[in-house]
Short mmCIF file of C-alpha atoms in Angstrom, two decimals:
data_model
loop_
_atom_site.label_atom_id
_atom_site.label_comp_id
_atom_site.label_asym_id
_atom_site.label_seq_id
_atom_site.Cartn_x
_atom_site.Cartn_y
_atom_site.Cartn_z
CA MET E 1 5.27 -17.54 -7.99
CA SER E 2 1.70 -18.33 -8.64
CA VAL E 3 -0.40 -15.95 -10.30
CA ALA E 4 -4.02 -14.85 -9.43
CA VAL E 5 -4.96 -12.69 -12.17
CA THR E 6 -3.09 -12.52 -15.55
CA THR E 7 -4.49 -10.46 -18.47
CA ASP E 8 -2.90 -10.10 -21.99
CA GLY E 9 -4.01 -7.26 -24.37
CA LEU E 10 -7.18 -7.04 -22.53
CA GLY E 11 -10.10 -4.49 -23.90
CA LYS E 12 -13.40 -3.65 -22.97
CA ARG E 13 -15.68 -1.07 -25.28
CA TYR E 14 -19.05 0.18 -24.65
CA GLY E 15 -20.68 0.88 -27.58
CA ARG E 16 -19.16 1.82 -30.81
CA ARG E 17 -16.44 4.15 -29.35
CA ARG E 18 -15.38 4.40 -25.85
CA TRP E 19 -12.87 2.18 -24.39
CA ALA E 20 -13.12 1.87 -20.81
CA LEU E 21 -9.79 -0.37 -20.91
CA SER E 22 -7.45 -0.97 -23.52
CA ASP E 23 -4.54 -3.13 -24.15
CA CYS E 24 -3.92 -4.15 -20.50
CA SER E 25 -1.59 -6.85 -19.69
CA LEU E 26 -0.93 -7.70 -16.24
CA GLU E 27 0.53 -10.34 -13.89
CA VAL E 28 -1.04 -10.02 -10.27
CA PRO E 29 0.65 -12.69 -8.18
CA SER E 30 -1.02 -14.84 -5.53
CA GLY E 31 -0.70 -13.69 -1.66
CA HIS E 32 -0.57 -10.23 -2.20
CA VAL E 33 -2.96 -7.27 -1.15
CA VAL E 34 -3.07 -5.41 -4.71
CA GLY E 35 -4.42 -1.49 -4.27
CA LEU E 36 -5.74 -0.65 -7.79
CA VAL E 37 -5.79 3.29 -7.92
CA GLY E 38 -6.63 5.63 -10.78
CA PRO E 39 -8.79 8.75 -11.61
CA ASN E 40 -12.61 8.08 -12.00
CA GLY E 41 -13.32 6.72 -15.24
CA ALA E 42 -9.90 4.74 -15.50
CA GLY E 43 -10.96 1.22 -15.99
CA LYS E 44 -11.01 0.19 -12.27
CA THR E 45 -14.45 -1.05 -12.26
CA THR E 46 -14.34 -2.27 -15.45
CA LEU E 47 -11.56 -4.59 -14.89
CA LEU E 48 -12.84 -6.14 -11.58
CA ASN E 49 -15.96 -6.52 -13.57
CA LEU E 50 -14.02 -8.49 -16.22
CA ALA E 51 -12.14 -10.45 -13.50
CA VAL E 52 -15.12 -11.60 -11.95
CA GLY E 53 -17.25 -12.70 -15.10
CA LEU E 54 -19.68 -9.76 -14.97
CA LEU E 55 -18.32 -8.22 -18.60
CA SER E 56 -16.87 -9.97 -21.17
CA ALA E 57 -13.98 -8.84 -23.07
CA THR E 58 -13.99 -7.01 -26.59
CA THR E 59 -10.20 -7.85 -27.10
CA GLY E 60 -7.45 -9.83 -25.47
CA THR E 61 -7.66 -12.36 -22.66
CA ILE E 62 -8.36 -12.53 -18.87
CA SER E 63 -7.47 -15.72 -16.86
CA VAL E 64 -8.38 -15.75 -13.19
CA LEU E 65 -6.74 -18.42 -10.64
CA GLY E 66 -5.84 -20.20 -13.83
CA GLY E 67 -9.25 -20.38 -15.11
CA ASN E 68 -11.97 -18.59 -17.23
CA PRO E 69 -13.87 -15.96 -14.88
CA SER E 70 -16.94 -16.88 -15.88
CA ASP E 71 -16.60 -20.67 -16.83
CA ARG E 72 -18.01 -22.87 -14.17
CA PRO E 73 -20.02 -22.33 -10.67
CA GLU E 74 -16.67 -24.02 -9.18
CA GLN E 75 -14.71 -20.87 -10.71
CA LEU E 76 -17.12 -18.58 -9.19
CA ALA E 77 -16.94 -20.30 -5.89
CA ARG E 78 -13.28 -19.62 -5.84
CA VAL E 79 -13.81 -15.58 -6.14
CA GLY E 80 -15.14 -13.30 -3.81
CA PHE E 81 -16.38 -10.07 -4.85
CA VAL E 82 -17.84 -6.75 -3.23
CA ALA E 83 -19.03 -4.36 -5.80
CA GLN E 84 -18.92 -0.52 -5.57
CA ASP E 85 -20.95 1.01 -2.61
CA THR E 86 -21.31 -2.83 -1.18
CA PRO E 87 -24.74 -3.76 -2.19
CA THR E 88 -27.12 -5.82 -0.18
CA TYR E 89 -30.90 -6.78 -0.56
CA SER E 90 -32.55 -3.71 1.69
CA HIS E 91 -35.67 -6.04 2.33
CA LEU E 92 -33.60 -8.97 3.46
CA SER E 93 -32.52 -9.38 7.00
CA VAL E 94 -28.82 -10.04 8.10
CA ALA E 95 -29.69 -13.55 8.96
CA ASP E 96 -31.62 -13.86 5.38
CA HIS E 97 -28.33 -12.74 3.63
CA LEU E 98 -26.39 -15.52 5.64
CA HIS E 99 -29.14 -18.09 4.67
CA LEU E 100 -28.76 -16.89 1.08
CA GLY E 101 -25.05 -17.06 1.24
CA ALA E 102 -25.21 -20.99 2.40
CA ARG E 103 -27.84 -22.04 -0.09
CA LEU E 104 -25.94 -20.48 -3.10
CA ASN E 105 -22.00 -21.17 -2.01
CA PRO E 106 -20.45 -24.71 -2.13
CA GLY E 107 -17.68 -23.85 0.39
CA TRP E 108 -19.64 -21.88 2.73
CA ASP E 109 -18.35 -21.44 6.38
CA ALA E 110 -21.73 -20.70 8.49
CA HIS E 111 -19.88 -20.88 11.75
CA TRP E 112 -17.45 -18.36 10.57
CA ALA E 113 -20.01 -15.98 9.11
CA ALA E 114 -22.29 -16.12 12.36
CA LYS E 115 -19.10 -15.27 14.46
CA ARG E 116 -18.30 -12.68 12.36
CA ILE E 117 -21.79 -10.80 12.85
CA ALA E 118 -21.94 -11.26 16.18
CA GLU E 119 -18.32 -9.59 16.47
CA THR E 120 -19.69 -6.55 14.78
CA GLY E 121 -22.66 -6.23 16.86
CA VAL E 122 -25.27 -6.35 14.40
CA ASP E 123 -28.62 -7.77 15.14
CA PRO E 124 -29.26 -10.76 12.85
CA THR E 125 -32.99 -9.87 12.35
CA GLN E 126 -32.50 -6.40 11.36
CA LYS E 127 -33.41 -5.69 7.74
CA ALA E 128 -30.22 -4.67 5.51
CA GLY E 129 -31.69 -1.58 4.54
CA GLN E 130 -31.66 -0.25 8.30
CA LEU E 131 -28.07 -1.00 8.43
CA SER E 132 -25.64 1.76 9.03
CA GLY E 133 -23.00 2.43 5.79
CA GLY E 134 -20.33 0.63 8.10
CA GLN E 135 -22.46 -2.25 9.16
CA ARG E 136 -23.70 -2.81 5.46
CA ALA E 137 -20.11 -2.78 4.31
CA GLN E 138 -19.21 -5.21 7.04
CA LEU E 139 -22.15 -7.57 5.98
CA ALA E 140 -21.05 -7.30 2.33
CA LEU E 141 -17.60 -8.38 3.41
CA THR E 142 -18.40 -11.27 5.65
CA LEU E 143 -20.84 -12.71 2.75
CA ALA E 144 -17.60 -12.56 0.40
CA LEU E 145 -15.10 -14.05 3.10
CA ALA E 146 -17.75 -16.62 4.11
CA LYS E 147 -17.54 -18.55 0.83
CA ARG E 148 -13.78 -18.92 1.59
CA PRO E 149 -12.27 -17.44 -1.50
CA GLU E 150 -8.72 -18.12 -2.82
CA LEU E 151 -9.35 -14.27 -4.41
CA LEU E 152 -11.20 -11.22 -3.01
CA LEU E 153 -12.17 -8.42 -5.25
CA LEU E 154 -13.18 -5.40 -3.62
CA ASP E 155 -14.50 -2.19 -5.87
CA GLU E 156 -14.13 0.90 -3.56
CA PRO E 157 -15.51 -0.56 -0.50
CA VAL E 158 -14.57 1.94 2.00
CA ALA E 159 -15.04 5.11 -0.03
CA GLY E 160 -18.51 6.21 1.53
CA LEU E 161 -17.76 5.13 5.18
CA ASP E 162 -16.41 7.45 8.01
CA PRO E 163 -12.89 6.96 9.46
CA LEU E 164 -13.82 4.40 12.27
CA ALA E 165 -15.94 2.42 9.72
CA ARG E 166 -13.06 2.43 7.42
CA ARG E 167 -10.54 1.01 9.83
CA GLU E 168 -12.71 -1.49 10.91
CA PHE E 169 -13.63 -2.94 7.48
CA LEU E 170 -9.78 -3.05 6.69
CA GLN E 171 -8.94 -4.55 10.22
CA THR E 172 -11.28 -7.55 9.32
CA LEU E 173 -9.86 -7.44 5.43
CA MET E 174 -6.38 -7.56 7.14
CA ILE E 175 -7.28 -10.32 9.73
CA ALA E 176 -8.61 -12.67 6.93
CA VAL E 177 -5.36 -12.01 4.94
CA ALA E 178 -3.34 -13.27 7.87
CA ASP E 179 -5.63 -16.29 8.77
CA ASP E 180 -6.37 -17.51 5.03
CA GLY E 181 -3.82 -15.95 3.06
CA VAL E 182 -6.16 -14.72 0.63
CA THR E 183 -5.08 -12.69 -2.18
CA VAL E 184 -7.12 -9.23 -2.40
CA VAL E 185 -7.66 -6.91 -5.03
CA LEU E 186 -8.76 -3.47 -3.89
CA SER E 187 -9.91 -0.35 -5.36
CA SER E 188 -9.66 2.96 -3.79
CA HIS E 189 -8.94 6.37 -4.13
CA LEU E 190 -7.72 6.65 -0.50
CA VAL E 191 -3.89 6.09 -1.00
CA ALA E 192 -3.24 6.54 2.92
CA ASP E 193 -5.36 3.50 3.57
CA LEU E 194 -3.31 1.63 0.73
CA GLU E 195 -0.33 2.74 2.25
CA ARG E 196 -1.28 0.51 5.10
CA VAL E 197 -2.81 -2.55 3.52
CA SER E 198 -1.53 -2.94 0.04
CA ASP E 199 2.00 -4.45 -0.88
CA TYR E 200 1.11 -4.35 -4.83
CA LEU E 201 0.29 -1.30 -6.52
CA ILE E 202 -1.66 -0.92 -9.96
CA VAL E 203 -2.36 2.29 -11.39
CA LEU E 204 -4.62 2.67 -14.23
CA ALA E 205 -5.52 5.78 -16.06
CA ALA E 206 -7.09 6.73 -19.02
CA ALA E 207 -8.13 3.23 -19.64
CA HIS E 208 -4.17 2.02 -19.71
CA VAL E 209 -2.19 0.40 -17.04
CA GLU E 210 0.48 3.12 -16.17
CA LEU E 211 2.42 1.34 -13.47
CA ALA E 212 2.38 -2.13 -11.68
CA GLY E 213 4.70 -3.81 -9.23
CA GLU E 214 5.36 -4.67 -5.77
CA VAL E 215 5.18 -1.33 -3.42
CA GLU E 216 8.36 -1.87 -1.95
CA HIS E 217 10.39 -2.07 -5.09
CA LEU E 218 8.22 0.76 -6.75
CA LEU E 219 9.38 3.07 -3.72
CA ALA E 220 13.00 1.94 -4.02
CA THR E 221 13.40 2.75 -7.63
CA HIS E 222 11.54 5.98 -7.58
CA ARG E 223 13.23 9.39 -6.54
CA ARG E 224 12.56 13.22 -6.35
CA LEU E 225 15.38 15.18 -7.32
CA VAL E 226 15.47 18.97 -6.54
CA GLY E 227 18.11 21.22 -7.94
CA PRO E 228 18.62 24.43 -9.83
CA ARG E 229 16.50 25.05 -12.67
CA ARG E 230 17.83 23.40 -16.13
CA ASP E 231 15.96 22.81 -19.24
CA SER E 232 17.93 20.11 -20.57
CA VAL E 233 18.64 17.45 -18.03
CA SER E 234 21.21 14.78 -18.45
CA LEU E 235 20.72 11.66 -16.17
CA PRO E 236 22.05 8.41 -15.89
CA GLY E 237 21.06 6.24 -19.04
CA ASP E 238 18.47 4.19 -17.10
CA CYS E 239 16.81 7.27 -15.54
CA ARG E 240 13.16 7.97 -16.56
CA VAL E 241 11.64 11.13 -15.75
CA ILE E 242 8.06 10.45 -14.77
CA ASP E 243 6.94 14.19 -13.90
CA ALA E 244 8.68 17.52 -14.09
CA SER E 245 8.25 20.80 -12.88
CA HIS E 246 10.02 24.05 -12.98
CA THR E 247 10.13 27.35 -11.24
CA ASP E 248 11.89 30.13 -12.72
CA ARG E 249 15.23 28.93 -10.28
CA GLN E 250 14.32 25.22 -9.64
CA THR E 251 13.53 22.14 -11.38
CA THR E 252 11.88 18.94 -9.55
CA LEU E 253 11.95 15.82 -11.03
CA LEU E 254 10.24 12.61 -10.12
CA VAL E 255 12.58 9.88 -11.91
CA ARG E 256 12.46 5.87 -11.95
CA THR E 257 15.95 4.60 -11.89
CA ASP E 258 17.76 1.37 -10.63
CA THR E 259 21.08 3.09 -10.01
CA PRO E 260 21.65 5.84 -7.22
CA ILE E 261 22.12 9.39 -8.39
CA HIS E 262 25.49 11.07 -7.18
CA ASP E 263 25.31 14.23 -9.21
CA PRO E 264 25.94 16.57 -6.32
CA ALA E 265 23.90 19.32 -8.13
CA TRP E 266 20.41 17.31 -7.05
CA ILE E 267 19.20 16.64 -3.74
CA VAL E 268 17.98 13.30 -3.84
CA GLU E 269 14.63 12.32 -1.90
CA ASP E 270 12.63 9.57 -1.18
CA ILE E 271 8.94 9.48 -2.22
CA ASP E 272 6.00 7.93 -0.53
CA LEU E 273 2.95 5.90 -2.01
CA GLU E 274 1.10 9.04 -2.60
CA ASP E 275 3.64 11.02 -4.34
CA LEU E 276 4.16 7.72 -6.82
CA VAL E 277 0.42 7.69 -7.51
CA LEU E 278 0.13 11.40 -8.12
CA ALA E 279 3.03 11.41 -10.41
CA TYR E 280 1.84 8.44 -12.30
CA MET E 281 -1.66 9.90 -12.83
CA GLY E 282 -0.57 13.21 -13.74
CA GLN E 283 1.82 11.69 -16.47
CA THR E 284 -1.28 10.86 -18.16
CA SER E 285 -3.00 14.35 -17.99
CA ASN E 286 0.65 15.94 -19.30
CA VAL E 287 0.69 13.47 -22.30
CA GLU E 288 -2.98 14.35 -22.89
CA ARG E 289 -2.44 17.79 -22.57
CA ASN E 290 0.82 17.35 -25.09
CA ARG E 291 -1.50 15.35 -27.31
CA ARG E 292 -4.26 18.03 -27.31
CA SER E 293 -1.98 21.00 -27.66
CA GLY E 294 -0.31 19.09 -30.68
CA LEU E 295 -3.64 18.84 -32.43
CA ARG E 296 -4.08 22.27 -31.97
CA VAL E 297 -0.86 23.08 -34.29
CA GLN E 298 -2.28 21.06 -36.91
CA PRO E 299 -4.11 23.32 -39.56
CA MET O 1 4.25 -6.06 25.73
CA ILE O 2 4.80 -3.21 23.50
CA GLU O 3 1.78 -1.59 21.36
CA PHE O 4 2.63 -0.48 18.07
CA ARG O 5 1.24 2.67 16.60
CA LEU O 6 1.71 3.84 12.87
CA ASP O 7 2.14 7.57 11.55
CA SER O 8 1.06 7.70 8.17
CA THR O 9 2.20 11.41 7.91
CA SER O 10 5.95 10.51 8.53
CA GLY O 11 6.80 9.07 5.08
CA VAL O 12 8.63 5.98 6.70
CA SER O 13 7.50 2.85 5.38
CA PRO O 14 5.29 1.12 7.94
CA TYR O 15 7.65 -1.94 8.37
CA LEU O 16 10.51 0.29 9.31
CA GLN O 17 8.07 2.52 11.59
CA LEU O 18 7.45 -0.93 13.52
CA VAL O 19 11.26 -1.81 13.61
CA HIS O 20 12.17 1.45 14.78
CA GLN O 21 9.53 1.45 17.42
CA VAL O 22 11.15 -1.89 18.77
CA ARG O 23 14.90 -0.47 18.70
CA GLN O 24 13.45 2.58 20.47
CA ALA O 25 11.72 0.59 23.21
CA LEU O 26 15.03 -1.59 23.49
CA ARG O 27 16.87 1.65 23.87
CA LEU O 28 14.80 2.99 26.60
CA GLY O 29 14.42 -0.39 28.55
CA MET O 30 10.75 -0.87 27.82
CA LEU O 31 11.58 -4.50 26.21
CA GLU O 32 14.11 -6.72 27.43
CA GLU O 33 15.36 -9.95 26.62
CA GLY O 34 12.67 -12.57 26.72
CA ASP O 35 9.92 -10.28 26.22
CA GLN O 36 7.20 -11.51 23.47
CA LEU O 37 6.17 -9.24 20.69
CA PRO O 38 2.85 -8.97 20.00
CA THR O 39 1.81 -11.96 17.31
CA VAL O 40 1.43 -10.92 13.84
CA LYS O 41 -2.28 -11.15 14.09
CA GLU O 42 -2.64 -8.87 17.06
CA VAL O 43 -0.62 -6.23 15.34
CA VAL O 44 -3.01 -6.67 12.08
CA ALA O 45 -5.87 -6.34 13.88
CA ARG O 46 -5.17 -3.35 16.07
CA LEU O 47 -3.40 -1.38 13.36
CA ALA O 48 -5.06 -2.77 9.93
CA ILE O 49 -2.12 -3.52 8.02
CA ASN O 50 -0.88 -6.13 5.70
CA PRO O 51 0.63 -9.07 7.70
CA ASN O 52 3.38 -8.88 5.39
CA THR O 53 4.57 -5.64 6.71
CA VAL O 54 4.60 -7.23 10.18
CA LEU O 55 6.10 -10.39 9.33
CA LYS O 56 8.90 -8.28 7.20
CA ALA O 57 9.60 -6.16 10.35
CA TYR O 58 10.05 -9.09 12.29
CA ARG O 59 12.15 -10.95 10.12
CA GLU O 60 14.35 -7.66 9.98
CA LEU O 61 14.65 -7.57 13.53
CA GLU O 62 15.82 -11.49 13.52
CA HIS O 63 18.01 -10.49 10.68
CA GLU O 64 19.71 -7.94 13.14
CA GLY O 65 19.93 -10.34 16.05
CA LEU O 66 16.99 -8.53 18.15
CA ALA O 67 14.42 -10.93 18.24
CA SER O 68 13.67 -14.62 17.38
CA ALA O 69 10.77 -16.73 16.28
CA ARG O 70 9.68 -19.63 18.09
CA PRO O 71 7.16 -21.55 15.77
CA GLY O 72 3.69 -21.87 17.14
CA VAL O 73 4.47 -19.53 20.13
CA GLY O 74 5.51 -16.03 18.89
CA THR O 75 8.44 -13.87 18.47
CA PHE O 76 10.77 -12.78 21.39
CA ILE O 77 13.29 -10.46 22.29
CA THR O 78 16.84 -12.21 22.29
CA ARG O 79 18.82 -9.13 23.22
CA THR O 80 18.87 -5.58 24.76
CA LEU O 81 20.21 -2.60 22.98
CA SER O 82 20.38 -0.26 26.16
CA ASP O 83 23.72 -1.06 28.08
CA ALA O 84 26.23 -1.12 24.95
CA SER O 85 25.12 1.72 23.20
CA LEU O 86 24.48 3.94 26.26
CA ALA O 87 27.97 3.92 27.12
CA ALA O 88 28.74 5.10 23.73
CA HIS O 89 26.58 8.05 24.02
CA GLY O 90 28.86 9.92 26.25
CA PRO O 91 32.15 10.50 24.02
CA LEU O 92 29.61 10.94 21.13
CA ARG O 93 27.97 13.80 22.61
CA ARG O 94 31.13 15.44 23.73
CA GLU O 95 32.58 14.93 20.24
CA MET O 96 29.39 16.31 18.58
CA GLY O 97 29.58 19.51 20.98
CA ARG O 98 32.67 20.21 20.20
CA TRP O 99 31.78 20.22 16.34
CA LEU O 100 28.60 22.43 17.24
CA VAL O 101 31.01 25.05 18.68
CA LYS O 102 33.04 25.26 15.47
CA ALA O 103 30.06 25.30 13.36
CA ARG O 104 28.56 28.34 15.31
CA GLN O 105 32.16 30.16 15.30
CA ALA O 106 32.09 29.25 11.49
CA GLY O 107 28.81 31.59 11.27
CA LEU O 108 26.04 28.48 10.92
CA ASP O 109 22.57 29.18 12.43
CA ASP O 110 20.52 26.29 14.00
CA GLU O 111 18.77 25.49 10.86
CA SER O 112 21.79 25.51 8.56
CA ILE O 113 23.45 23.16 11.06
CA GLU O 114 20.62 20.98 10.97
CA ALA O 115 20.23 21.00 7.19
CA LEU O 116 24.04 20.38 7.02
CA PHE O 117 23.77 17.12 9.71
CA ARG O 118 20.85 16.02 7.72
CA ASP O 119 22.27 16.27 4.20
CA THR O 120 25.48 14.57 5.68
CA PHE O 121 23.97 11.59 7.10
CA ARG O 122 21.74 11.47 4.32
CA SER O 123 24.80 11.01 2.00
CA ALA O 124 26.64 8.76 4.33
CA SER O 125 23.92 6.43 4.41
CA ALA O 126 23.34 6.47 0.56
CA GLU O 127 26.99 5.52 0.53
CA ASP O 128 26.72 2.73 2.72
CA VAL O 129 24.01 1.37 0.65
CA ALA O 130 25.72 1.66 -2.55
#
């Protein structure tokens, strides 16, 4: 299995105090579409900017396609990047963008880029500033893909798009994955989109990696248990409680386990990607809450 | 050729939805032996889903002996589901009818019957897996 991105103890501090990312150790295997999720400020953009060499690490290391992210032009040519809000040069025409792409990228596929723009129905003479959000996103994606990258990083590319434009964007992206096998890392809040497109998941929360793995494996090893209220729960040894909630009569747990739960007192349910993401994002807020309440007890 | 669709609210994983749709089309006679399934790229382009999901669904169908891939051409249906299983429907339905009468006599209402069926079904499938 080849690895697209490896990080080891990676951390990024802004100013003196604020850690945007801390002690992040990850391995992102090639050939996947990786969904990167987490609340705002969790460190998603920081991680992507580190991977593309726009930021340098405060601690630890990051290796992208076996190289240092900001090492050489050849390294940059292998990685495509679409930054947040799919930025383009508003005063330049679509055709200007393609010329620029051809001049700046050694592996530029001009034929593919022109065909792609024609398919989206955008007039090449139009200024990028006059494009709709969906058209601009398609232009940014075309620019990133026409350099024929091995790895494509996208920072919330569909956040501002209407459902139709979002679908068209993801269609273009998935066709590129089918055609070229490009590895994709995509940050998004839209779990329903990720459910369709991603087969690998990374959950970041409060600057830490909470969860990483193949979606299928993660869904197969997490279960929701519903049963009568109990305050102390005895579960099989490998069972880890990720999230617990209680009413006066009922206890609901989300657990990670490799073995089936046979205790007849529990109703055992499968979970979907959204349940999984919410549980791990909620886990952090629980920890934070405990930490805060713990502080209050101190005299 | 069938057209796949995805229900993002069903809680069923996308790859299983594709498998179920092929099986259902086979049962209903909408797909027959020799029919071609949409290419991976066609499905990806239509549904905006991960190509690995489609590949996985097709591999599962191959594993079940329902389809086979011809390299460079596409994936084709190799077997139909309708006749063999249809014959079994009658006796199973009669048996279940008798069971339903018993359940109602025992005082179960429709919802309890459904819950009991689903629960039994789930634990039976879980035992199969285990």
